[in-house]
Short mmCIF file of C-alpha atoms in Angstrom, two decimals:
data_model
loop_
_atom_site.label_atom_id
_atom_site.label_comp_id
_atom_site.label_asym_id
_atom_site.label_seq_id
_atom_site.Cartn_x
_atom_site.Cartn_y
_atom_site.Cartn_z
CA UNK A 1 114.42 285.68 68.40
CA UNK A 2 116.74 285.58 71.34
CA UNK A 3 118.59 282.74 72.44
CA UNK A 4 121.37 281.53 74.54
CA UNK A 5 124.03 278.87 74.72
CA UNK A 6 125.85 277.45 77.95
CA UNK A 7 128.54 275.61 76.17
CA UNK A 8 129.19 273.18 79.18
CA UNK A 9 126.89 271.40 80.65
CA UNK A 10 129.43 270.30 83.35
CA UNK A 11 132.56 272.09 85.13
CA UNK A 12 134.99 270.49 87.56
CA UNK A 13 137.94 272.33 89.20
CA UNK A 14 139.89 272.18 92.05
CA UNK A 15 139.21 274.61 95.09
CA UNK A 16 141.52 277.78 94.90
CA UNK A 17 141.65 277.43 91.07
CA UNK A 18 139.86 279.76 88.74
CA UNK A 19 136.68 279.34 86.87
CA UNK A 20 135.03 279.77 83.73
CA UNK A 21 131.92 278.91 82.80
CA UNK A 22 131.10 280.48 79.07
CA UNK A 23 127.48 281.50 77.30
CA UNK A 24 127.07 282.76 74.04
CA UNK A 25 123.67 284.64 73.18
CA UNK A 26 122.12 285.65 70.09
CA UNK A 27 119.49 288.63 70.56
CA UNK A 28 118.24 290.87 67.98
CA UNK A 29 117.93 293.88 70.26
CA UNK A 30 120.05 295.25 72.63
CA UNK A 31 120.25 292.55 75.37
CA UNK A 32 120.18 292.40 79.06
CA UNK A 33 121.91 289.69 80.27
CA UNK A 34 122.07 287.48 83.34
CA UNK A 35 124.13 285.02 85.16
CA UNK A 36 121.89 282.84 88.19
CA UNK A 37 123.30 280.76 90.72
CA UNK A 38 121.09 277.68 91.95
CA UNK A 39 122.04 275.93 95.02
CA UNK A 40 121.53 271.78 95.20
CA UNK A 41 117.29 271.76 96.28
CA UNK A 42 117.09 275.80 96.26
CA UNK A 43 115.78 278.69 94.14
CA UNK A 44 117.18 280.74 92.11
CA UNK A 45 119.43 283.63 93.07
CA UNK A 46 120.79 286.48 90.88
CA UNK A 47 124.61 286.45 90.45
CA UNK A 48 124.97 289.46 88.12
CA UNK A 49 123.54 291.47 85.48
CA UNK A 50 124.50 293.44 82.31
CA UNK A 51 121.96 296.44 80.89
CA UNK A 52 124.38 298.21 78.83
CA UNK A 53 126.19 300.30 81.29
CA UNK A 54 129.52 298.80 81.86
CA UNK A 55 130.70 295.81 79.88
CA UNK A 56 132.69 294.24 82.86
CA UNK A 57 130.11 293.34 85.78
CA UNK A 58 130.63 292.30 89.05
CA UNK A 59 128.10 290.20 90.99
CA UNK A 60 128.59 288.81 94.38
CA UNK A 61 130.83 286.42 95.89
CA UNK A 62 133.42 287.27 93.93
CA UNK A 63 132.17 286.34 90.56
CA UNK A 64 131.97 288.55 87.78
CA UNK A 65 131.17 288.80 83.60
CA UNK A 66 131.90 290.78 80.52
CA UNK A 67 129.85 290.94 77.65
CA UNK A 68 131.54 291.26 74.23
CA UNK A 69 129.28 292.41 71.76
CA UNK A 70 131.73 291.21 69.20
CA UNK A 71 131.79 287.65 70.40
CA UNK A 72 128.18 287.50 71.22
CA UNK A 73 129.43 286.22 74.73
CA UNK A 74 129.11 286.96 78.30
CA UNK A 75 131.47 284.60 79.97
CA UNK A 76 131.50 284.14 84.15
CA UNK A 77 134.75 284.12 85.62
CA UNK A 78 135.88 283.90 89.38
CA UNK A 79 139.40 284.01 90.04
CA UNK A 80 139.59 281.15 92.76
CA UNK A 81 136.65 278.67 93.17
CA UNK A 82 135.37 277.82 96.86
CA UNK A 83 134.09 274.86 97.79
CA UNK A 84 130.50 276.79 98.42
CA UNK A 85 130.64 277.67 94.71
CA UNK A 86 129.30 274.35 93.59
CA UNK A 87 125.97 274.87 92.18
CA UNK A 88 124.20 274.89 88.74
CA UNK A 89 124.82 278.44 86.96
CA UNK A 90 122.15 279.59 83.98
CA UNK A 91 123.02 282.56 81.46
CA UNK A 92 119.90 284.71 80.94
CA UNK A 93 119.13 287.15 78.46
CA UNK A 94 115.83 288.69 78.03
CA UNK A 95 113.03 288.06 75.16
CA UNK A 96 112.32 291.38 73.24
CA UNK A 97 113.57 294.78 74.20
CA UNK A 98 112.53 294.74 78.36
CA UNK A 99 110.28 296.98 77.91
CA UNK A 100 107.31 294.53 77.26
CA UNK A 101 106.78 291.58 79.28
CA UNK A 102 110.40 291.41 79.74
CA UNK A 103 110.45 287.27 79.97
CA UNK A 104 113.72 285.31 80.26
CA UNK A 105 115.46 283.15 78.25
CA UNK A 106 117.16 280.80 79.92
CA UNK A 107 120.48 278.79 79.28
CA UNK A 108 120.65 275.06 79.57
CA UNK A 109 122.49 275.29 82.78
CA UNK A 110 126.10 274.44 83.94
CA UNK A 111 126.63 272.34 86.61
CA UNK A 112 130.13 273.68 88.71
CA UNK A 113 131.98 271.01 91.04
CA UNK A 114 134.53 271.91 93.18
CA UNK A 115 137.22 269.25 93.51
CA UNK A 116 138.84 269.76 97.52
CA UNK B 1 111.74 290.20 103.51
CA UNK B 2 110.01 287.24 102.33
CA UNK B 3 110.11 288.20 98.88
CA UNK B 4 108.60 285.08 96.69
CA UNK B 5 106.86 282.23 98.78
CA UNK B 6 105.95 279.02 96.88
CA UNK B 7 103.60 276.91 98.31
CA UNK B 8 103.65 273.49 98.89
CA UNK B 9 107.58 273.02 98.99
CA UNK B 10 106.65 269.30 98.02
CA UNK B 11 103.39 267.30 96.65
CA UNK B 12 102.78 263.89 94.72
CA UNK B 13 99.92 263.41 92.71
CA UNK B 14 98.34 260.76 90.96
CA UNK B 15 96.98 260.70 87.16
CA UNK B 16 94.00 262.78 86.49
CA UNK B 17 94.24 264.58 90.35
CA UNK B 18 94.24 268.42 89.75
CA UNK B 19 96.21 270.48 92.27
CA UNK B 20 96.92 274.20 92.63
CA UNK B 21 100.08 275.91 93.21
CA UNK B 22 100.46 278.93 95.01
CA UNK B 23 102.67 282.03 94.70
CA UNK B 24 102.48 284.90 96.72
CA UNK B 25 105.09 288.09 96.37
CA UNK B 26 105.11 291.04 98.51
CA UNK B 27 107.13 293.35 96.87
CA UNK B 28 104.81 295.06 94.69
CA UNK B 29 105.61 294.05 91.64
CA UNK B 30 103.29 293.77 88.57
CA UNK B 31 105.01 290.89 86.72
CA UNK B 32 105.03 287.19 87.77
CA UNK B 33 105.94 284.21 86.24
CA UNK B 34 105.46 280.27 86.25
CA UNK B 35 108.66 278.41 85.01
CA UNK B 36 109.31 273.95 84.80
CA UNK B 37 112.40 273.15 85.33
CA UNK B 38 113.33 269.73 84.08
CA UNK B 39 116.94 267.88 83.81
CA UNK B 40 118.54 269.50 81.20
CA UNK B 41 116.61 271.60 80.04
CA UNK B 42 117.03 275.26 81.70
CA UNK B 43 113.91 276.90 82.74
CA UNK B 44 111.03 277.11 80.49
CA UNK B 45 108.10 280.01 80.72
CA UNK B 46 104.61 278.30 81.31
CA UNK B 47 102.29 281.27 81.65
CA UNK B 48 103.40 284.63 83.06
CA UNK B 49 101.46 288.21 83.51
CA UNK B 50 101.66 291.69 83.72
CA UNK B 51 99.14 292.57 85.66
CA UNK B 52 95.74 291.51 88.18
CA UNK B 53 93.94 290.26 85.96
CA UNK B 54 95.65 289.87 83.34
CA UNK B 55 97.37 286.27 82.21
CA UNK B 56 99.52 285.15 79.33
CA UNK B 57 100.96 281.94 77.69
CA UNK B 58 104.51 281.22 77.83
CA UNK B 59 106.53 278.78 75.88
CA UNK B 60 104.84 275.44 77.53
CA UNK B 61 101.59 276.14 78.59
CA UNK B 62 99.69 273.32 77.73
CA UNK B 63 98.10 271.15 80.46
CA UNK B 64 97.98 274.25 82.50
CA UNK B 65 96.04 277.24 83.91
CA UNK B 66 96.79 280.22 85.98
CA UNK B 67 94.88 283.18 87.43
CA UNK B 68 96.26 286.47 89.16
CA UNK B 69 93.07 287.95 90.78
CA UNK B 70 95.09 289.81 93.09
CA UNK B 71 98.12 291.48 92.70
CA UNK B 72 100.33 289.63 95.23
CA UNK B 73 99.02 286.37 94.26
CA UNK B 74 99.53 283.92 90.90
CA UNK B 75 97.94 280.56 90.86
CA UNK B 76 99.14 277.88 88.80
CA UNK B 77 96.33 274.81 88.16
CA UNK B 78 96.71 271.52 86.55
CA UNK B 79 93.36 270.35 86.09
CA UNK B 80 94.15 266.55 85.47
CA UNK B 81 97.81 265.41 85.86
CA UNK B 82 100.18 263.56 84.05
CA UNK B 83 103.22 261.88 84.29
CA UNK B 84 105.13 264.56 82.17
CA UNK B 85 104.11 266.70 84.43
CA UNK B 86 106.65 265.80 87.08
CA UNK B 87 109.14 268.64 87.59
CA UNK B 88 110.37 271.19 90.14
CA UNK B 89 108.08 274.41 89.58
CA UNK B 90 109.05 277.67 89.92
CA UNK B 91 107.31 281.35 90.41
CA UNK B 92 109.22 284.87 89.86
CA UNK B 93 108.19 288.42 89.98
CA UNK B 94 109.62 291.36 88.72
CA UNK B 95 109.63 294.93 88.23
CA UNK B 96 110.97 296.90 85.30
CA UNK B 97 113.31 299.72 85.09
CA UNK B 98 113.27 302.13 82.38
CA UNK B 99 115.81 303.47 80.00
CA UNK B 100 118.31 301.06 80.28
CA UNK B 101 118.83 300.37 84.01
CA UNK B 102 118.08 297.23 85.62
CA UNK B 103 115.70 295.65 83.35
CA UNK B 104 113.11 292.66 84.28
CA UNK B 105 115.57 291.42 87.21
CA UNK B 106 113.15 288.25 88.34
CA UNK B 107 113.07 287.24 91.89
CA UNK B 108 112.39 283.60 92.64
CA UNK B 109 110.37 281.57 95.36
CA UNK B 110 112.12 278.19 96.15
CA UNK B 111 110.33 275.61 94.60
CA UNK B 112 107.51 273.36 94.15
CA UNK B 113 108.74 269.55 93.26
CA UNK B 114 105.44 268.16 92.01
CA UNK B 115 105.82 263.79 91.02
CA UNK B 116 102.68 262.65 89.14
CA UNK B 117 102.17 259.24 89.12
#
């Protein structure tokens, strides 16, 4: 069965630094994987995906991931945080191969703060 | 482009009052979702399904029922509430891609935050 692992529930770091936020997955097919952005009292918004095309992925606003099969990880970095960039972030990967009902499996969540 | 609307944003209930939830996409897609969010915890599947007419249990789905009689639409019911029932609900849709494009990217609606009392 799939799974994934946010390994910080809680960022902080100071505007024009970079950031990190890390997941590790475990997924017994070839995985798609997601990064999602939610805003304080908003919805969810897709940040960037991996379907095994290229193993460096770059989402909007600057952020970006690479999956490392080896590691079992797919790490978001961004190399200078805004202010705007302070939200909860959730790693995704998908249950079962996609091609059936395709549902998520979603992270525990990492909250970002972005010190001024 | 209104993608996913969620209906109500915002609703309090008391114990034992049963409420439905409304979800309405209009993008076409056949998939759509209900997901819980609680503190903590992620998001967690409640019922999802593939098709009109066609429904399917997720990981939580107890205390909970859902109906898609038309494509655009996906109701979520709880028939008596409880207290552990307070959370922020959300609704997705999605298409899929084949052969190793863009699979199952969900889209989501905003938001229901439901307190049961």
């Amino acid at each position: 069965a799939q799974s994934v692992t946010q390994l910080d529930s809680h960022v902080s770091v100071s505007e024009g630094t970079p950031v990190l936020l890390r997941c590790n997955y475990s997924s017994s097919y070839s995985p798609s994987l997601f990064w999602y952005v939610q805003h304080p009292n908003k919805g969810l918004q897709l940040l960037l995906k991996y379907t095994s095309a290229a193993t460096l992925v770059k989402g909007i606003n600057g952020f970006e991931a690479e999956f490392k099969k080896s590691e079992t990880s797919f790490h978001l970095t961004k190399p200078s945080a805004h202010m705007s960039d302070a939200a909860e972030y959730f790693c995704v990967v998908t249950e079962g191969d996609g091609g059936s009902q395709g549902n998520l499996i979603f992270g525990k969540g990492t909250k970002l703060s972005v010190k001024p | 482009n209104a993608g996913v609307t969620q209906t109500p944003k915002f609703r309090v209930l008391k114990t034992g009052q049963s409420m439905t939830l409304l979800c309405a996409q209009d993008m076409n897609h056949e998939y759509m979702y209900w997901y819980r969010q609680d503190p903590g915890m992620g998001l967690r599947l409640i019922h999802y399904s593939v098709g009109e007419g066609t429904t399917a249990k997720g990981e939580v789905p107890d205390g909970y029922n859902v109906s898609r009689l038309k494509k655009q639409n996906f109701l979520l019911g709880l028939e008596s509430a409880a207290p552990s029932q307070t959370s922020v609900y959300f609704c997705a849709s999605s298409y899929l891609l084949v052969l190793g494009t863009a699979k199952n990217i969900q889209y989501f609606g905003a938001g229901t935050r439901l307190s049961v009392l």
